């Protein structure tokens, strides 16, 4: 016997959560979008904050876009490779070891990841020390990686397990018979991965990459701790504008730019879904 | 020969596989090992490859009451617990409603709750700080808790909804047919059955709050010092030992979680998250 609970009661149960997200997220988000166009000197509305933001932080905008796109691409390639091996690998011991290793950074906080890399990638850090001991790097040529490269390394290190876990889950839920028959017909594992497995888990891959992309765009602690000096990323610039100058206009204009970047990513995702002839999951 | 047709000779494949897995292990554990070494380093001068003096001297400094780390730890824990209570109080009813597939506009609500995860947060956080300043909430535990709860809410709601959806309807129907009121059926049947999933979402929210950085950075200043902010200060002052020991403290709950989560989060719940 079906007892449909009244829709009104259901909406009442949802109300506190809706109210909370509305007041504490949507409202400040709207504030951010509005104040980006507000000129605090004249009290009017114009693009002044944007011209100032691009003039002062144009390089940082480009760096932020570059770092997040590059990190997302690396996360994509590596997570597909790892998830693919975990799904198609035939050596059980190697699969078990890989499955145990890749997860570790998943539950490590971003702040801790930033601190780990800050010491690991420094000029006198463990990475350079090890490479020197192995004779791979000349002590005179050792460089600190604490710039955009350090941020890319930290992002990939931290986000890789998350994307791999999602993609691996989708691959595990696939019907294996098609893989088996393709393998039986002589397809190599790489070919099975690229031509049979990947098209079926495409939607999950996109979700994992977009969530990673937005997470990286939001990270304040990583560029703050890993990049020594300038150029740096937009989140650090926003914090700086507000804490040092009380300049919410330019900070919100920079925020607008970062919303646009995540918007472009979401648009790619939707377009991908439309091209496949079905809505993305 | 195209790339997809290429195959390695068997022994080369074995060597390559070992090499790649080894490389990944070094990439993942190298930074962690490096941090562990720093926590027991007393002195490490260039160009020494390893510390020149080992010991626990800096642990004393971190755990001394005047160092502030212990106070930051307790602040972090209090905020995390309050965040869990608030998030679950809001997420349990919402998750229960969303677990009903006949709920009107259901997918629209699911998308709405996803918003805090879909936008880069820093610009939002600095406007929340501005808003809270007018309300007298900046620099208070309550203000920081609210910011953390917003970040944790998505996961709490989605997991709660999945946990309720994974319960069979038969038992609830049986209780209702025996005359239990909807509230009673919920309290005695649905809630206990969903408890492991709700426990998992509580743990997730707890960890999100413990690790949250940018919200605390904007809303908490100058009074609220959580463990992540203490770590940032130590790192910025160039004190690698204190920063590493603080980082290790932050790792303890996450590692415990990793060991226990699979007990609470069953596969059937995970499979219906977001559906």
Coordinates of C-alpha atoms in Angstrom, one line a residue:
Chain A
X1 CA 0.0 0.0 0.0
X2 CA 1.5 3.3 -1.1
X3 CA 1.0 6.2 1.3
X4 CA 2.2 9.3 -0.6
X5 CA 3.2 11.8 2.1
X6 CA 1.8 15.2 1.3
X7 CA 4.1 17.4 -0.8
X8 CA 3.6 20.2 1.6
X9 CA 5.0 18.2 4.5
X10 CA 8.0 17.3 2.3
X11 CA 8.6 20.9 1.4
X12 CA 8.5 21.8 5.1
X13 CA 11.2 19.2 5.8
X14 CA 13.3 20.8 3.0
X15 CA 12.7 24.4 4.2
X16 CA 15.5 24.7 6.8
X17 CA 18.1 23.4 4.3
X18 CA 16.9 25.6 1.5
X19 CA 16.8 28.6 3.8
X20 CA 20.4 27.9 5.0
X21 CA 21.8 27.6 1.5
X22 CA 19.8 30.6 0.3
X23 CA 20.9 32.9 3.1
X24 CA 24.5 31.7 3.5
X25 CA 25.4 30.9 0.0
X26 CA 23.1 32.2 -2.7
X27 CA 22.7 35.7 -1.1
X28 CA 26.5 36.3 -0.6
X29 CA 27.0 34.9 -4.1
X30 CA 24.6 37.5 -5.4
X31 CA 26.4 40.1 -3.4
X32 CA 29.7 39.1 -5.0
X33 CA 28.3 39.2 -8.5
X34 CA 26.6 42.6 -7.9
X35 CA 29.5 44.3 -6.1
X36 CA 31.9 43.4 -8.9
X37 CA 30.1 46.1 -10.9
X38 CA 29.7 48.6 -8.1
X39 CA 32.0 51.7 -8.0
X40 CA 32.5 52.5 -4.4
X41 CA 33.9 56.0 -5.2
X42 CA 31.0 57.3 -7.3
X43 CA 28.3 55.0 -5.9
X44 CA 27.4 54.1 -9.5
X45 CA 27.7 51.0 -11.6
X46 CA 30.5 50.5 -14.1
X47 CA 33.3 48.2 -15.2
X48 CA 35.9 50.1 -13.2
X49 CA 36.7 47.2 -10.9
X50 CA 37.3 44.9 -13.9
X51 CA 39.7 47.3 -15.6
X52 CA 41.6 47.6 -12.4
X53 CA 41.5 43.9 -11.8
X54 CA 42.8 43.1 -15.3
X55 CA 45.5 45.8 -15.1
X56 CA 46.8 44.7 -11.7
X57 CA 46.2 41.0 -11.9
X58 CA 46.1 40.1 -15.6
X59 CA 49.1 37.8 -15.3
X60 CA 47.6 36.1 -12.2
X61 CA 44.3 35.5 -14.1
X62 CA 46.3 33.8 -16.9
X63 CA 48.3 31.8 -14.4
X64 CA 45.2 30.7 -12.5
X65 CA 43.5 29.5 -15.7
X66 CA 46.7 27.8 -16.9
X67 CA 47.4 26.1 -13.6
X68 CA 43.9 24.8 -13.0
X69 CA 43.5 23.6 -16.7
X70 CA 46.9 21.9 -16.6
X71 CA 46.2 20.2 -13.2
X72 CA 42.8 19.1 -14.3
X73 CA 44.2 17.6 -17.6
X74 CA 47.0 15.8 -15.6
X75 CA 44.4 14.5 -13.1
X76 CA 42.3 13.3 -16.0
X77 CA 45.1 11.4 -17.8
X78 CA 46.6 9.9 -14.6
X79 CA 43.3 8.9 -13.0
X80 CA 42.1 7.2 -16.2
X81 CA 45.4 5.3 -16.4
X82 CA 45.2 4.2 -12.8
X83 CA 41.5 3.3 -12.8
X84 CA 42.0 1.6 -16.2
X85 CA 44.8 -0.6 -14.8
X86 CA 42.8 -1.4 -11.6
X87 CA 39.9 -2.5 -13.9
X88 CA 41.8 -4.3 -16.6
X89 CA 45.1 -5.3 -14.9
X90 CA 45.7 -9.0 -14.9
X91 CA 48.4 -9.2 -12.3
X92 CA 46.4 -9.4 -9.1
X93 CA 49.2 -8.5 -6.8
X94 CA 50.0 -5.3 -8.8
X95 CA 46.4 -4.3 -8.8
X96 CA 46.2 -4.8 -5.1
X97 CA 49.3 -2.8 -4.4
X98 CA 48.2 0.0 -6.8
X99 CA 44.8 0.1 -5.2
X100 CA 46.4 0.5 -1.8
X101 CA 48.9 3.2 -2.8
X102 CA 46.8 5.6 -4.8
X103 CA 44.2 6.4 -2.1
X104 CA 46.4 7.9 0.5
X105 CA 46.1 11.6 -0.3
X106 CA 42.3 11.3 -0.5
X107 CA 41.7 12.2 3.2
X108 CA 44.7 14.5 3.6
X109 CA 43.5 18.0 4.0
X110 CA 44.5 20.6 1.4
X111 CA 46.3 22.7 4.1
X112 CA 48.4 19.6 5.1
X113 CA 49.1 18.8 1.4
X114 CA 50.4 22.3 1.0
X115 CA 52.6 22.0 4.0
X116 CA 53.9 18.7 2.8
X117 CA 54.9 20.1 -0.6
X118 CA 56.3 23.3 0.9
X119 CA 59.0 21.3 2.5
X120 CA 59.3 18.5 -0.1
X121 CA 59.7 20.8 -3.2
X122 CA 62.0 23.5 -1.6
X123 CA 65.4 24.0 -3.0
X124 CA 66.9 22.2 -0.1
X125 CA 64.0 19.9 0.2
X126 CA 63.8 16.1 0.0
X127 CA 63.1 15.9 -3.7
X128 CA 66.2 17.8 -4.7
X129 CA 68.3 16.0 -2.0
X130 CA 67.2 12.6 -3.4
X131 CA 67.8 13.6 -7.0
X132 CA 71.2 14.9 -6.1
X133 CA 72.1 11.7 -4.2
X134 CA 71.0 9.7 -7.3
X135 CA 73.2 11.9 -9.4
X136 CA 70.3 13.0 -11.5
X137 CA 70.6 16.7 -10.6
X138 CA 73.7 18.8 -10.3
X139 CA 73.7 20.7 -6.9
X140 CA 74.3 23.9 -8.8
X141 CA 71.3 23.4 -11.0
X142 CA 68.9 22.5 -8.2
X143 CA 65.9 24.8 -8.4
X144 CA 63.0 25.4 -6.0
X145 CA 59.7 24.2 -7.4
X146 CA 57.8 26.5 -5.1
X147 CA 56.0 28.4 -7.8
X148 CA 53.2 27.5 -10.3
X149 CA 54.8 24.1 -10.7
X150 CA 54.6 23.4 -7.0
X151 CA 50.9 24.3 -7.1
X152 CA 50.3 21.9 -10.1
X153 CA 52.1 19.1 -8.3
X154 CA 50.1 19.7 -5.0
X155 CA 46.8 19.9 -6.9
X156 CA 47.4 16.7 -8.8
X157 CA 48.8 14.8 -5.8
X158 CA 45.7 15.8 -3.7
X159 CA 42.9 15.4 -6.4
X160 CA 44.2 12.3 -8.2
X161 CA 42.7 9.8 -5.7
X162 CA 39.3 11.5 -5.7
X163 CA 39.0 11.4 -9.5
X164 CA 40.4 7.8 -9.6
X165 CA 38.0 6.6 -7.0
X166 CA 35.0 8.0 -8.9
X167 CA 36.1 6.7 -12.3
X168 CA 37.1 3.4 -10.9
X169 CA 33.7 3.0 -9.3
X170 CA 32.0 3.7 -12.7
X171 CA 34.3 1.2 -14.4
X172 CA 33.5 -1.4 -11.8
X173 CA 29.8 -1.0 -12.4
X174 CA 30.2 -1.6 -16.1
X175 CA 29.1 -4.7 -17.8
X176 CA 32.3 -6.7 -18.2
X177 CA 31.1 -9.0 -21.0
X178 CA 32.0 -6.4 -23.7
X179 CA 35.5 -6.1 -22.4
X180 CA 35.9 -9.8 -22.2
X181 CA 34.7 -10.4 -25.7
X182 CA 36.9 -7.6 -27.1
X183 CA 39.9 -9.0 -25.2
X184 CA 39.0 -12.5 -26.5
X185 CA 39.0 -11.1 -30.1
X186 CA 42.6 -9.9 -29.4
X187 CA 42.2 -6.3 -28.4
X188 CA 45.1 -5.1 -26.3
X189 CA 44.4 -3.6 -22.9
X190 CA 45.1 -0.1 -24.0
X191 CA 42.7 -0.5 -26.9
X192 CA 40.0 -2.0 -24.6
X193 CA 40.5 1.0 -22.2
X194 CA 40.3 3.7 -24.9
X195 CA 37.7 2.3 -27.2
X196 CA 35.4 0.3 -24.9
X197 CA 35.8 1.3 -21.3
X198 CA 36.3 5.0 -21.6
X199 CA 33.3 5.8 -23.7
X200 CA 31.0 4.1 -21.2
X201 CA 32.4 6.0 -18.1
X202 CA 32.7 9.3 -19.9
X203 CA 29.9 11.0 -17.9
X204 CA 31.7 10.1 -14.6
X205 CA 35.0 11.3 -15.9
X206 CA 33.5 14.7 -16.7
X207 CA 31.9 15.0 -13.3
X208 CA 35.2 14.1 -11.5
X209 CA 37.2 16.6 -13.6
X210 CA 34.7 19.5 -13.2
X211 CA 34.5 18.9 -9.4
X212 CA 38.3 18.9 -9.3
X213 CA 38.5 22.0 -11.4
X214 CA 36.2 24.0 -9.1
X215 CA 38.0 22.7 -6.0
X216 CA 41.3 23.8 -7.4
X217 CA 39.9 27.2 -8.3
X218 CA 38.7 27.6 -4.7
X219 CA 41.9 26.6 -3.0
X220 CA 43.4 29.5 -1.0
X221 CA 45.8 27.6 1.3
X222 CA 47.8 25.9 -1.5
X223 CA 48.9 28.9 -3.5
X224 CA 49.3 30.9 -0.2
X225 CA 51.7 28.3 1.2
X226 CA 53.4 26.9 -1.9
X227 CA 54.0 30.0 -4.1
X228 CA 56.7 32.2 -2.7
X229 CA 55.9 35.7 -4.0
X230 CA 54.4 36.7 -7.4
X231 CA 52.9 35.7 -9.8
X232 CA 50.3 33.9 -7.7
X233 CA 46.7 32.8 -8.0
X234 CA 43.4 34.7 -7.9
X235 CA 42.3 33.4 -4.5
X236 CA 45.4 34.9 -2.9
X237 CA 44.9 38.2 -4.7
X238 CA 41.3 38.3 -3.5
X239 CA 42.4 37.8 0.1
X240 CA 45.1 40.4 -0.3
X241 CA 42.7 43.1 -1.8
X242 CA 40.3 42.6 1.1
X243 CA 42.7 42.2 4.0
X244 CA 45.1 44.9 3.0
X245 CA 43.0 47.5 1.3
X246 CA 39.4 46.6 2.2
X247 CA 38.8 46.7 -1.6
X248 CA 35.8 44.5 -2.1
X249 CA 35.2 45.9 -5.6
X250 CA 38.3 44.5 -7.2
X251 CA 38.1 41.4 -5.0
X252 CA 34.6 40.7 -6.3
X253 CA 35.6 41.4 -9.9
X254 CA 38.3 38.8 -9.5
X255 CA 35.7 36.5 -7.9
X256 CA 33.5 37.1 -11.0
X257 CA 36.5 36.0 -13.2
X258 CA 36.8 32.8 -11.2
X259 CA 33.0 32.2 -11.5
X260 CA 33.3 32.7 -15.2
X261 CA 36.1 30.1 -15.4
X262 CA 34.0 27.5 -13.6
X263 CA 31.1 28.5 -15.8
X264 CA 33.2 27.8 -18.9
X265 CA 34.0 24.4 -17.5
X266 CA 30.4 23.6 -16.8
X267 CA 29.5 24.7 -20.3
X268 CA 32.0 22.3 -21.8
X269 CA 30.5 19.6 -19.7
X270 CA 26.9 20.4 -20.8
X271 CA 28.0 20.6 -24.5
X272 CA 29.7 17.3 -24.2
X273 CA 26.5 15.8 -22.9
X274 CA 24.4 17.3 -25.7
X275 CA 26.8 16.1 -28.4
X276 CA 26.4 12.6 -27.1
X277 CA 22.7 13.0 -27.7
X278 CA 21.8 12.5 -24.0
X279 CA 21.8 14.7 -21.0
X280 CA 24.8 14.3 -18.8
X281 CA 24.2 12.3 -15.7
Chain B
X1 CA 51.5 0.4 -36.1
X2 CA 49.1 2.6 -34.1
X3 CA 49.5 3.2 -30.5
X4 CA 46.6 1.0 -29.5
X5 CA 48.0 -2.0 -31.3
X6 CA 51.4 -1.7 -29.6
X7 CA 52.4 -4.4 -27.1
X8 CA 55.4 -4.7 -24.9
X9 CA 57.4 -8.0 -24.7
X10 CA 56.3 -9.7 -21.5
X11 CA 59.4 -9.1 -19.4
X12 CA 59.7 -5.5 -20.4
X13 CA 56.0 -5.1 -19.4
X14 CA 56.8 -6.5 -15.9
X15 CA 59.8 -4.2 -15.4
X16 CA 57.8 -1.2 -16.7
X17 CA 54.9 -2.0 -14.4
X18 CA 57.1 -2.3 -11.4
X19 CA 58.8 0.9 -12.3
X20 CA 55.6 2.9 -12.7
X21 CA 54.1 1.6 -9.5
X22 CA 57.3 2.3 -7.6
X23 CA 57.4 5.9 -9.0
X24 CA 53.8 6.5 -7.9
X25 CA 54.6 5.1 -4.4
X26 CA 57.6 7.5 -4.2
X27 CA 55.4 10.4 -5.4
X28 CA 52.7 9.7 -2.8
X29 CA 54.8 8.7 0.2
X30 CA 57.8 10.9 -0.4
X31 CA 56.1 14.1 0.8
X32 CA 54.5 12.2 3.8
X33 CA 57.9 10.7 4.8
X34 CA 59.5 14.2 4.5
X35 CA 56.9 15.6 6.9
X36 CA 57.4 12.8 9.4
X37 CA 61.1 13.5 9.4
X38 CA 60.5 17.2 10.0
X39 CA 58.4 16.4 13.1
X40 CA 61.4 14.7 14.7
X41 CA 64.1 17.1 13.5
X42 CA 65.9 19.4 15.9
X43 CA 68.4 20.8 13.4
X44 CA 68.7 20.3 9.6
X45 CA 71.3 22.5 7.8
X46 CA 72.0 22.6 4.1
X47 CA 73.7 20.6 2.6
X48 CA 73.0 17.7 4.9
X49 CA 70.7 15.1 3.3
X50 CA 69.1 14.2 6.6
X51 CA 68.7 16.1 9.9
X52 CA 71.9 16.7 11.8
X53 CA 70.1 16.4 15.2
X54 CA 67.0 14.3 15.8
X55 CA 64.6 14.6 18.8
X56 CA 61.3 15.6 20.2
X57 CA 62.3 19.1 21.4
X58 CA 59.7 20.8 19.1
X59 CA 56.9 18.6 20.4
X60 CA 57.3 20.2 23.8
X61 CA 57.0 23.6 22.1
X62 CA 53.8 22.7 20.3
X63 CA 52.1 21.1 23.2
X64 CA 53.1 23.8 25.7
X65 CA 49.9 25.7 26.7
X66 CA 51.3 29.1 25.7
X67 CA 52.1 27.8 22.1
X68 CA 48.4 28.0 21.3
X69 CA 48.3 24.7 19.3
X70 CA 46.3 22.9 22.0
X71 CA 43.9 25.8 22.2
X72 CA 43.6 25.8 18.4
X73 CA 42.9 22.0 18.5
X74 CA 40.1 22.4 21.0
X75 CA 38.7 25.4 19.1
X76 CA 38.8 23.2 15.9
X77 CA 37.1 20.3 17.7
X78 CA 34.3 22.5 19.2
X79 CA 33.6 24.1 15.9
X80 CA 33.6 20.7 14.1
X81 CA 31.2 19.2 16.6
X82 CA 28.8 22.1 16.4
X83 CA 29.0 22.0 12.6
X84 CA 28.1 18.3 12.7
X85 CA 25.1 18.9 15.0
X86 CA 23.8 21.8 12.8
X87 CA 24.4 20.1 9.5
X88 CA 22.7 16.9 10.5
X89 CA 19.7 18.7 12.1
X90 CA 19.1 20.4 8.8
X91 CA 20.3 17.5 6.5
X92 CA 18.3 14.6 8.1
X93 CA 14.8 16.1 7.3
X94 CA 16.0 17.3 3.9
X95 CA 17.6 14.0 3.1
X96 CA 14.5 12.1 4.1
X97 CA 12.3 14.3 1.8
X98 CA 14.8 13.9 -1.0
X99 CA 14.8 10.1 -0.7
X100 CA 11.2 10.1 -1.8
X101 CA 11.3 9.9 -5.6
X102 CA 7.8 11.4 -6.0
X103 CA 8.9 14.6 -4.4
X104 CA 8.0 17.5 -6.8
X105 CA 11.1 19.3 -8.3
X106 CA 13.3 16.7 -6.7
X107 CA 16.3 17.0 -9.0
X108 CA 16.0 20.8 -8.9
X109 CA 16.4 20.7 -5.1
X110 CA 19.4 18.3 -5.4
X111 CA 21.0 20.7 -7.8
X112 CA 20.3 23.7 -5.5
X113 CA 22.0 22.0 -2.6
X114 CA 25.0 21.3 -4.9
X115 CA 25.5 25.1 -5.4
X116 CA 28.1 25.6 -2.6
X117 CA 30.3 22.9 -4.3
X118 CA 29.8 24.2 -7.9
X119 CA 31.2 27.7 -7.4
X120 CA 34.7 28.7 -6.3
X121 CA 34.2 29.7 -2.7
X122 CA 36.7 32.4 -1.9
X123 CA 34.6 35.3 -3.3
X124 CA 31.6 34.0 -1.5
X125 CA 33.4 33.7 1.7
X126 CA 34.7 37.2 1.7
X127 CA 31.1 38.5 1.2
X128 CA 29.8 36.2 4.0
X129 CA 32.5 37.8 6.2
X130 CA 31.2 41.3 5.2
X131 CA 27.6 40.2 5.9
X132 CA 28.6 38.6 9.2
X133 CA 30.5 41.7 10.2
X134 CA 27.2 43.7 10.2
X135 CA 25.6 40.9 12.2
X136 CA 28.4 40.8 14.8
X137 CA 29.2 37.2 13.7
X138 CA 32.8 37.7 12.5
X139 CA 35.4 36.5 14.9
X140 CA 32.9 34.2 16.7
X141 CA 32.6 30.4 16.9
X142 CA 29.0 30.7 15.6
X143 CA 30.0 32.6 12.5
X144 CA 32.8 30.1 11.7
X145 CA 30.4 27.2 12.4
X146 CA 27.8 28.6 9.9
X147 CA 30.4 28.9 7.1
X148 CA 31.7 25.3 7.8
X149 CA 28.1 24.0 7.8
X150 CA 27.4 25.4 4.4
X151 CA 30.4 23.6 3.0
X152 CA 29.5 20.3 4.7
X153 CA 25.8 20.5 3.9
X154 CA 25.9 19.2 0.3
X155 CA 27.6 16.0 1.4
X156 CA 25.4 15.6 4.5
X157 CA 22.2 16.0 2.5
X158 CA 23.3 13.8 -0.4
X159 CA 24.5 11.0 1.8
X160 CA 21.5 11.2 4.1
X161 CA 19.2 11.0 1.1
X162 CA 21.1 8.0 -0.2
X163 CA 21.0 6.4 3.2
X164 CA 17.2 6.8 3.5
X165 CA 16.7 5.7 -0.1
X166 CA 18.6 2.5 0.6
X167 CA 16.2 1.3 3.3
X168 CA 13.5 -1.0 2.1
X169 CA 10.0 0.5 2.3
X170 CA 8.4 -2.8 3.5
X171 CA 9.4 -2.3 7.2
X172 CA 8.2 1.3 7.3
X173 CA 4.9 0.2 5.7
X174 CA 4.6 -2.6 8.2
X175 CA 5.0 -0.2 11.1
X176 CA 2.5 2.2 9.6
X177 CA 0.0 -0.6 9.0
X178 CA 0.3 -1.6 12.6
X179 CA -0.8 1.9 13.5
X180 CA 2.4 3.8 14.0
X181 CA 2.2 7.5 13.3
X182 CA 4.5 8.8 10.5
X183 CA 6.8 10.4 13.1
X184 CA 6.9 7.2 15.2
X185 CA 7.6 5.1 12.1
X186 CA 10.4 7.5 11.2
X187 CA 12.0 7.5 14.7
X188 CA 11.7 3.7 15.3
X189 CA 12.2 2.3 11.9
X190 CA 13.7 4.6 9.3
X191 CA 16.2 6.5 11.5
X192 CA 17.8 3.4 13.1
X193 CA 18.1 1.7 9.7
X194 CA 19.7 4.8 8.1
X195 CA 22.0 5.4 11.1
X196 CA 25.2 3.9 9.6
X197 CA 24.9 6.2 6.5
X198 CA 24.1 9.2 8.7
X199 CA 27.1 8.4 10.8
X200 CA 29.3 8.4 7.7
X201 CA 27.9 11.8 6.7
X202 CA 28.6 13.1 10.2
X203 CA 32.2 12.0 9.9
X204 CA 32.5 13.6 6.5
X205 CA 31.1 16.9 7.8
X206 CA 33.4 16.7 10.9
X207 CA 36.5 16.3 8.6
X208 CA 35.4 19.1 6.2
X209 CA 35.0 21.4 9.2
X210 CA 38.4 20.4 10.7
X211 CA 40.2 21.1 7.4
X212 CA 38.2 24.1 6.3
X213 CA 40.5 27.0 5.6
X214 CA 39.3 30.0 3.5
X215 CA 36.0 30.4 5.4
X216 CA 37.8 30.5 8.7
X217 CA 40.4 32.8 7.3
X218 CA 37.8 35.4 6.3
X219 CA 35.2 35.0 9.0
X220 CA 37.2 33.9 12.0
X221 CA 39.8 36.7 12.1
X222 CA 41.1 37.8 14.4
X223 CA 39.8 35.8 17.4
X224 CA 39.3 32.3 16.1
X225 CA 42.5 30.3 15.6
X226 CA 41.8 26.9 14.2
X227 CA 44.5 24.2 13.7
X228 CA 44.8 24.9 9.9
X229 CA 45.3 28.7 10.6
X230 CA 47.9 27.9 13.3
X231 CA 49.7 25.7 10.8
X232 CA 49.7 28.4 8.2
X233 CA 51.2 30.9 10.7
X234 CA 53.9 28.4 11.7
X235 CA 54.7 27.7 8.1
X236 CA 54.8 31.4 7.1
X237 CA 57.2 32.1 10.0
X238 CA 59.5 29.4 8.4
X239 CA 59.1 27.1 11.4
X240 CA 59.0 23.8 9.5
X241 CA 59.0 21.6 12.7
X242 CA 56.0 23.2 14.3
X243 CA 54.1 23.4 11.0
X244 CA 54.9 19.7 10.4
X245 CA 53.8 18.6 13.9
X246 CA 50.6 20.6 13.5
X247 CA 50.0 19.0 10.1
X248 CA 50.5 15.5 11.7
X249 CA 47.8 16.4 14.4
X250 CA 45.5 17.3 11.5
X251 CA 46.2 14.0 9.8
X252 CA 45.2 11.8 12.8
X253 CA 41.4 12.2 12.4
X254 CA 41.6 11.7 8.6
X255 CA 43.6 8.5 9.0
X256 CA 41.3 7.1 11.6
X257 CA 38.4 7.9 9.3
X258 CA 40.1 6.0 6.4
X259 CA 40.3 2.9 8.6
X260 CA 36.6 3.1 9.8
X261 CA 34.7 4.6 7.0
X262 CA 34.1 1.4 5.1
X263 CA 32.3 0.0 8.1
X264 CA 29.8 2.9 8.1
X265 CA 29.5 3.6 4.4
X266 CA 28.1 0.5 2.8
X267 CA 28.3 0.0 -1.0
X268 CA 24.5 0.2 -1.4
X269 CA 24.5 3.7 0.1
X270 CA 27.5 4.8 -1.9
X271 CA 25.8 3.6 -5.1
X272 CA 22.8 5.7 -4.6
X273 CA 24.5 9.0 -3.6
X274 CA 23.3 11.8 -5.9
X275 CA 20.7 9.6 -7.6

